[in-house]
Amino acid sequence: INKSLSALTHCIRKMVAIGRRSRAAGARNEHVPFRDSKLTYMLQDALQGNSKTCIIAAVCAGRDDYPETLSTLQFAQRAKHIKTKVVKNVEAKGNLMKALEDEVDRLKAEVRLGHAQKEELADLEQMRARYGANWHFQMERARSWTEKKHQILEESGFS
């Protein structure tokens, strides 16, 4: 826990320093080490993203807890100085509607294609039913003719 809290303190110090420098000397892209701990990595979007962050500091009024309370209040004071750039999340409804309409058209085309394939399958089944029996008959007839041909050739002495 101490390592994570130290990393969080380091990130907050860095963000406050970057905020002060960006107001004074123009914005520079500087790295904030959010990946130093799981806690800071998890809080990355809350601390620098498009969000409003609230930090609650728990303190104790006892004399023995004075150093810890002072440290906690200093941490909260530093966190109060974090500046984020809030940007309104707006989706272009026209683009979303167009994408949804395109998806509906694509799905309708797939359904039509499915019906066309069903009809084609039904036609092929009809052809098989109609010509399938005839095909078996023709194969049997061809085998019979082949046997007769061999028999005639044997009787004539040509085989």
PDB file of C-alpha atoms in Angstrom:
ATOM      1  CA  ILE A   1       0.000   0.000   0.000  1.00  0.00           C
ATOM      2  CA  ASN A   2       2.821   2.403   0.854  1.00  0.00           C
ATOM      3  CA  LYS A   3       4.440   1.886  -2.560  1.00  0.00           C
ATOM      4  CA  SER A   4       1.143   2.607  -4.316  1.00  0.00           C
ATOM      5  CA  LEU A   5       0.494   5.703  -2.221  1.00  0.00           C
ATOM      6  CA  SER A   6       4.032   6.939  -2.866  1.00  0.00           C
ATOM      7  CA  ALA A   7       3.531   6.417  -6.594  1.00  0.00           C
ATOM      8  CA  LEU A   8       0.197   8.275  -6.403  1.00  0.00           C
ATOM      9  CA  THR A   9       1.879  11.168  -4.574  1.00  0.00           C
ATOM     10  CA  HIS A  10       4.607  11.249  -7.221  1.00  0.00           C
ATOM     11  CA  CYS A  11       2.031  11.302 -10.044  1.00  0.00           C
ATOM     12  CA  ILE A  12       0.058  14.109  -8.397  1.00  0.00           C
ATOM     13  CA  ARG A  13       3.221  16.187  -7.844  1.00  0.00           C
ATOM     14  CA  LYS A  14       4.198  15.664 -11.472  1.00  0.00           C
ATOM     15  CA  MET A  15       0.731  16.624 -12.744  1.00  0.00           C
ATOM     16  CA  VAL A  16       0.620  19.784 -10.608  1.00  0.00           C
ATOM     17  CA  ALA A  17       4.108  20.759 -11.825  1.00  0.00           C
ATOM     18  CA  ILE A  18       3.109  20.162 -15.446  1.00  0.00           C
ATOM     19  CA  GLY A  19      -0.040  22.250 -14.913  1.00  0.00           C
ATOM     20  CA  ARG A  20       1.960  25.150 -13.501  1.00  0.00           C
ATOM     21  CA  ARG A  21       4.559  24.998 -16.293  1.00  0.00           C
ATOM     22  CA  SER A  22       1.930  24.791 -19.006  1.00  0.00           C
ATOM     23  CA  ARG A  23       0.268  27.973 -17.744  1.00  0.00           C
ATOM     24  CA  ALA A  24       3.597  29.775 -17.398  1.00  0.00           C
ATOM     25  CA  ALA A  25       5.607  28.674 -20.438  1.00  0.00           C
ATOM     26  CA  GLY A  26       3.251  26.980 -22.874  1.00  0.00           C
ATOM     27  CA  ALA A  27       2.093  23.385 -22.798  1.00  0.00           C
ATOM     28  CA  ARG A  28       4.686  20.641 -23.180  1.00  0.00           C
ATOM     29  CA  ASN A  29       3.991  16.965 -23.468  1.00  0.00           C
ATOM     30  CA  GLU A  30       5.526  15.484 -20.336  1.00  0.00           C
ATOM     31  CA  HIS A  31       5.280  11.957 -19.027  1.00  0.00           C
ATOM     32  CA  VAL A  32       3.420  11.186 -15.813  1.00  0.00           C
ATOM     33  CA  PRO A  33       4.476   7.767 -14.456  1.00  0.00           C
ATOM     34  CA  PHE A  34       1.028   6.193 -14.025  1.00  0.00           C
ATOM     35  CA  ARG A  35       2.382   2.700 -14.679  1.00  0.00           C
ATOM     36  CA  ASP A  36       4.566   2.706 -11.583  1.00  0.00           C
ATOM     37  CA  SER A  37       1.847   1.004  -9.539  1.00  0.00           C
ATOM     38  CA  LYS A  38      -1.479  -0.722 -10.045  1.00  0.00           C
ATOM     39  CA  LEU A  39      -3.271   2.012  -8.114  1.00  0.00           C
ATOM     40  CA  THR A  40      -1.992   4.868 -10.271  1.00  0.00           C
ATOM     41  CA  TYR A  41      -2.577   2.876 -13.447  1.00  0.00           C
ATOM     42  CA  MET A  42      -6.172   2.260 -12.382  1.00  0.00           C
ATOM     43  CA  LEU A  43      -6.723   5.931 -11.454  1.00  0.00           C
ATOM     44  CA  GLN A  44      -5.056   7.308 -14.604  1.00  0.00           C
ATOM     45  CA  ASP A  45      -8.284   8.287 -16.375  1.00  0.00           C
ATOM     46  CA  ALA A  46      -9.784   9.740 -13.199  1.00  0.00           C
ATOM     47  CA  LEU A  47      -6.735  11.919 -12.573  1.00  0.00           C
ATOM     48  CA  GLN A  48      -5.971  13.210 -16.048  1.00  0.00           C
ATOM     49  CA  GLY A  49      -8.869  12.233 -18.253  1.00  0.00           C
ATOM     50  CA  ASN A  50     -12.180  13.808 -19.018  1.00  0.00           C
ATOM     51  CA  SER A  51     -13.512  13.482 -15.478  1.00  0.00           C
ATOM     52  CA  LYS A  52     -14.151  15.292 -12.242  1.00  0.00           C
ATOM     53  CA  THR A  53     -12.224  13.765  -9.361  1.00  0.00           C
ATOM     54  CA  CYS A  54     -12.994  14.051  -5.666  1.00  0.00           C
ATOM     55  CA  ILE A  55     -10.507  13.001  -2.985  1.00  0.00           C
ATOM     56  CA  ILE A  56     -11.704  12.383   0.556  1.00  0.00           C
ATOM     57  CA  ALA A  57      -8.991  12.630   3.200  1.00  0.00           C
ATOM     58  CA  ALA A  58      -9.583  10.828   6.492  1.00  0.00           C
ATOM     59  CA  VAL A  59      -7.796  12.501   9.403  1.00  0.00           C
ATOM     60  CA  CYS A  60      -7.667  12.085  13.171  1.00  0.00           C
ATOM     61  CA  ALA A  61      -7.663  14.907  15.721  1.00  0.00           C
ATOM     62  CA  GLY A  62      -5.484  13.033  18.220  1.00  0.00           C
ATOM     63  CA  ARG A  63      -2.101  14.474  19.239  1.00  0.00           C
ATOM     64  CA  ASP A  64      -0.340  11.178  18.498  1.00  0.00           C
ATOM     65  CA  ASP A  65      -1.691  11.188  14.923  1.00  0.00           C
ATOM     66  CA  TYR A  66      -0.582  14.748  14.125  1.00  0.00           C
ATOM     67  CA  PRO A  67       2.263  13.827  11.677  1.00  0.00           C
ATOM     68  CA  GLU A  68       0.032  11.431   9.721  1.00  0.00           C
ATOM     69  CA  THR A  69      -2.836  13.953   9.646  1.00  0.00           C
ATOM     70  CA  LEU A  70      -0.517  16.711   8.423  1.00  0.00           C
ATOM     71  CA  SER A  71       0.850  14.455   5.679  1.00  0.00           C
ATOM     72  CA  THR A  72      -2.677  13.525   4.599  1.00  0.00           C
ATOM     73  CA  LEU A  73      -3.808  17.154   4.470  1.00  0.00           C
ATOM     74  CA  GLN A  74      -0.718  18.143   2.445  1.00  0.00           C
ATOM     75  CA  PHE A  75      -1.473  15.322   0.009  1.00  0.00           C
ATOM     76  CA  ALA A  76      -5.080  16.503  -0.345  1.00  0.00           C
ATOM     77  CA  GLN A  77      -3.881  20.094  -0.862  1.00  0.00           C
ATOM     78  CA  ARG A  78      -1.569  18.976  -3.701  1.00  0.00           C
ATOM     79  CA  ALA A  79      -4.344  16.897  -5.255  1.00  0.00           C
ATOM     80  CA  LYS A  80      -6.612  19.943  -5.204  1.00  0.00           C
ATOM     81  CA  HIS A  81      -4.275  21.704  -7.648  1.00  0.00           C
ATOM     82  CA  ILE A  82      -4.605  19.109 -10.419  1.00  0.00           C
ATOM     83  CA  LYS A  83      -5.934  20.738 -13.579  1.00  0.00           C
ATOM     84  CA  THR A  84      -7.708  18.673 -16.219  1.00  0.00           C
ATOM     85  CA  LYS A  85      -9.059  19.669 -19.591  1.00  0.00           C
ATOM     86  CA  VAL A  86     -12.724  18.804 -19.768  1.00  0.00           C
ATOM     87  CA  VAL A  87     -14.045  18.075 -23.228  1.00  0.00           C
ATOM     88  CA  LYS A  88     -17.706  17.449 -23.889  1.00  0.00           C
ATOM     89  CA  ASN A  89     -18.346  13.945 -25.202  1.00  0.00           C
ATOM     90  CA  VAL A  90     -20.445  14.497 -28.296  1.00  0.00           C
ATOM     91  CA  GLU A  91     -21.289  11.865 -30.833  1.00  0.00           C
ATOM     92  CA  ALA A  92     -22.365  12.976 -34.241  1.00  0.00           C
ATOM     93  CA  LYS A  93     -25.907  11.645 -34.411  1.00  0.00           C
ATOM     94  CA  GLY A  94     -25.856  11.858 -38.191  1.00  0.00           C
ATOM     95  CA  ASN A  95     -22.855   9.538 -38.410  1.00  0.00           C
ATOM     96  CA  LEU A  96     -24.372   7.120 -35.916  1.00  0.00           C
ATOM     97  CA  MET A  97     -27.716   7.084 -37.735  1.00  0.00           C
ATOM     98  CA  LYS A  98     -25.981   6.550 -41.084  1.00  0.00           C
ATOM     99  CA  ALA A  99     -23.950   3.669 -39.666  1.00  0.00           C
ATOM    100  CA  LEU A 100     -27.075   2.060 -38.200  1.00  0.00           C
ATOM    101  CA  GLU A 101     -29.005   2.473 -41.462  1.00  0.00           C
ATOM    102  CA  ASP A 102     -26.114   0.907 -43.380  1.00  0.00           C
ATOM    103  CA  GLU A 103     -26.120  -2.015 -40.943  1.00  0.00           C
ATOM    104  CA  VAL A 104     -29.882  -2.490 -41.404  1.00  0.00           C
ATOM    105  CA  ASP A 105     -29.471  -2.451 -45.203  1.00  0.00           C
ATOM    106  CA  ARG A 106     -26.648  -4.981 -45.002  1.00  0.00           C
ATOM    107  CA  LEU A 107     -28.713  -7.297 -42.792  1.00  0.00           C
ATOM    108  CA  LYS A 108     -31.730  -7.000 -45.112  1.00  0.00           C
ATOM    109  CA  ALA A 109     -29.502  -7.936 -48.055  1.00  0.00           C
ATOM    110  CA  GLU A 110     -28.266 -10.984 -46.130  1.00  0.00           C
ATOM    111  CA  VAL A 111     -31.857 -12.035 -45.437  1.00  0.00           C
ATOM    112  CA  ARG A 112     -32.754 -11.636 -49.126  1.00  0.00           C
ATOM    113  CA  LEU A 113     -29.688 -13.646 -50.070  1.00  0.00           C
ATOM    114  CA  GLY A 114     -30.733 -16.325 -47.603  1.00  0.00           C
ATOM    115  CA  HIS A 115     -34.194 -16.513 -49.199  1.00  0.00           C
ATOM    116  CA  ALA A 116     -32.616 -16.678 -52.664  1.00  0.00           C
ATOM    117  CA  GLN A 117     -30.369 -19.514 -51.515  1.00  0.00           C
ATOM    118  CA  LYS A 118     -33.388 -21.339 -50.082  1.00  0.00           C
ATOM    119  CA  GLU A 119     -35.179 -21.024 -53.414  1.00  0.00           C
ATOM    120  CA  GLU A 120     -32.086 -22.226 -55.291  1.00  0.00           C
ATOM    121  CA  LEU A 121     -31.789 -25.203 -52.941  1.00  0.00           C
ATOM    122  CA  ALA A 122     -35.464 -26.047 -53.462  1.00  0.00           C
ATOM    123  CA  ASP A 123     -34.958 -25.926 -57.256  1.00  0.00           C
ATOM    124  CA  LEU A 124     -31.940 -28.238 -57.005  1.00  0.00           C
ATOM    125  CA  GLU A 125     -33.916 -30.659 -54.828  1.00  0.00           C
ATOM    126  CA  GLN A 126     -36.685 -30.703 -57.449  1.00  0.00           C
ATOM    127  CA  MET A 127     -34.160 -31.404 -60.211  1.00  0.00           C
ATOM    128  CA  ARG A 128     -32.627 -34.215 -58.188  1.00  0.00           C
ATOM    129  CA  ALA A 129     -36.030 -35.719 -57.523  1.00  0.00           C
ATOM    130  CA  ARG A 130     -37.022 -35.453 -61.176  1.00  0.00           C
ATOM    131  CA  TYR A 131     -33.763 -36.562 -62.754  1.00  0.00           C
ATOM    132  CA  GLY A 132     -32.338 -38.677 -59.961  1.00  0.00           C
ATOM    133  CA  ALA A 133     -34.507 -41.698 -60.737  1.00  0.00           C
ATOM    134  CA  ASN A 134     -33.852 -41.198 -64.426  1.00  0.00           C
ATOM    135  CA  TRP A 135     -30.120 -41.071 -63.755  1.00  0.00           C
ATOM    136  CA  HIS A 136     -30.217 -44.411 -61.921  1.00  0.00           C
ATOM    137  CA  PHE A 137     -32.229 -45.860 -64.787  1.00  0.00           C
ATOM    138  CA  GLN A 138     -29.711 -44.565 -67.349  1.00  0.00           C
ATOM    139  CA  MET A 139     -26.751 -45.968 -65.382  1.00  0.00           C
ATOM    140  CA  GLU A 140     -28.405 -49.391 -65.162  1.00  0.00           C
ATOM    141  CA  ARG A 141     -29.180 -49.268 -68.866  1.00  0.00           C
ATOM    142  CA  ALA A 142     -25.559 -48.345 -69.737  1.00  0.00           C
ATOM    143  CA  ARG A 143     -24.230 -51.239 -67.635  1.00  0.00           C
ATOM    144  CA  SER A 144     -26.653 -53.591 -69.352  1.00  0.00           C
ATOM    145  CA  TRP A 145     -25.536 -52.417 -72.795  1.00  0.00           C
ATOM    146  CA  THR A 146     -21.880 -52.806 -71.810  1.00  0.00           C
ATOM    147  CA  GLU A 147     -22.522 -56.396 -70.712  1.00  0.00           C
ATOM    148  CA  LYS A 148     -24.357 -57.147 -73.969  1.00  0.00           C
ATOM    149  CA  LYS A 149     -21.504 -55.642 -75.975  1.00  0.00           C
ATOM    150  CA  HIS A 150     -18.922 -57.827 -74.173  1.00  0.00           C
ATOM    151  CA  GLN A 151     -21.129 -60.899 -74.654  1.00  0.00           C
ATOM    152  CA  ILE A 152     -21.482 -60.260 -78.398  1.00  0.00           C
ATOM    153  CA  LEU A 153     -17.747 -59.666 -78.757  1.00  0.00           C
ATOM    154  CA  GLU A 154     -17.002 -62.944 -76.942  1.00  0.00           C
ATOM    155  CA  GLU A 155     -19.452 -64.854 -79.100  1.00  0.00           C
ATOM    156  CA  SER A 156     -17.872 -63.381 -82.216  1.00  0.00           C
ATOM    157  CA  GLY A 157     -14.419 -64.254 -80.985  1.00  0.00           C
ATOM    158  CA  PHE A 158     -13.118 -60.711 -80.853  1.00  0.00           C
ATOM    159  CA  SER A 159     -12.388 -60.512 -77.174  1.00  0.00           C
TER     160      SER A 159
END
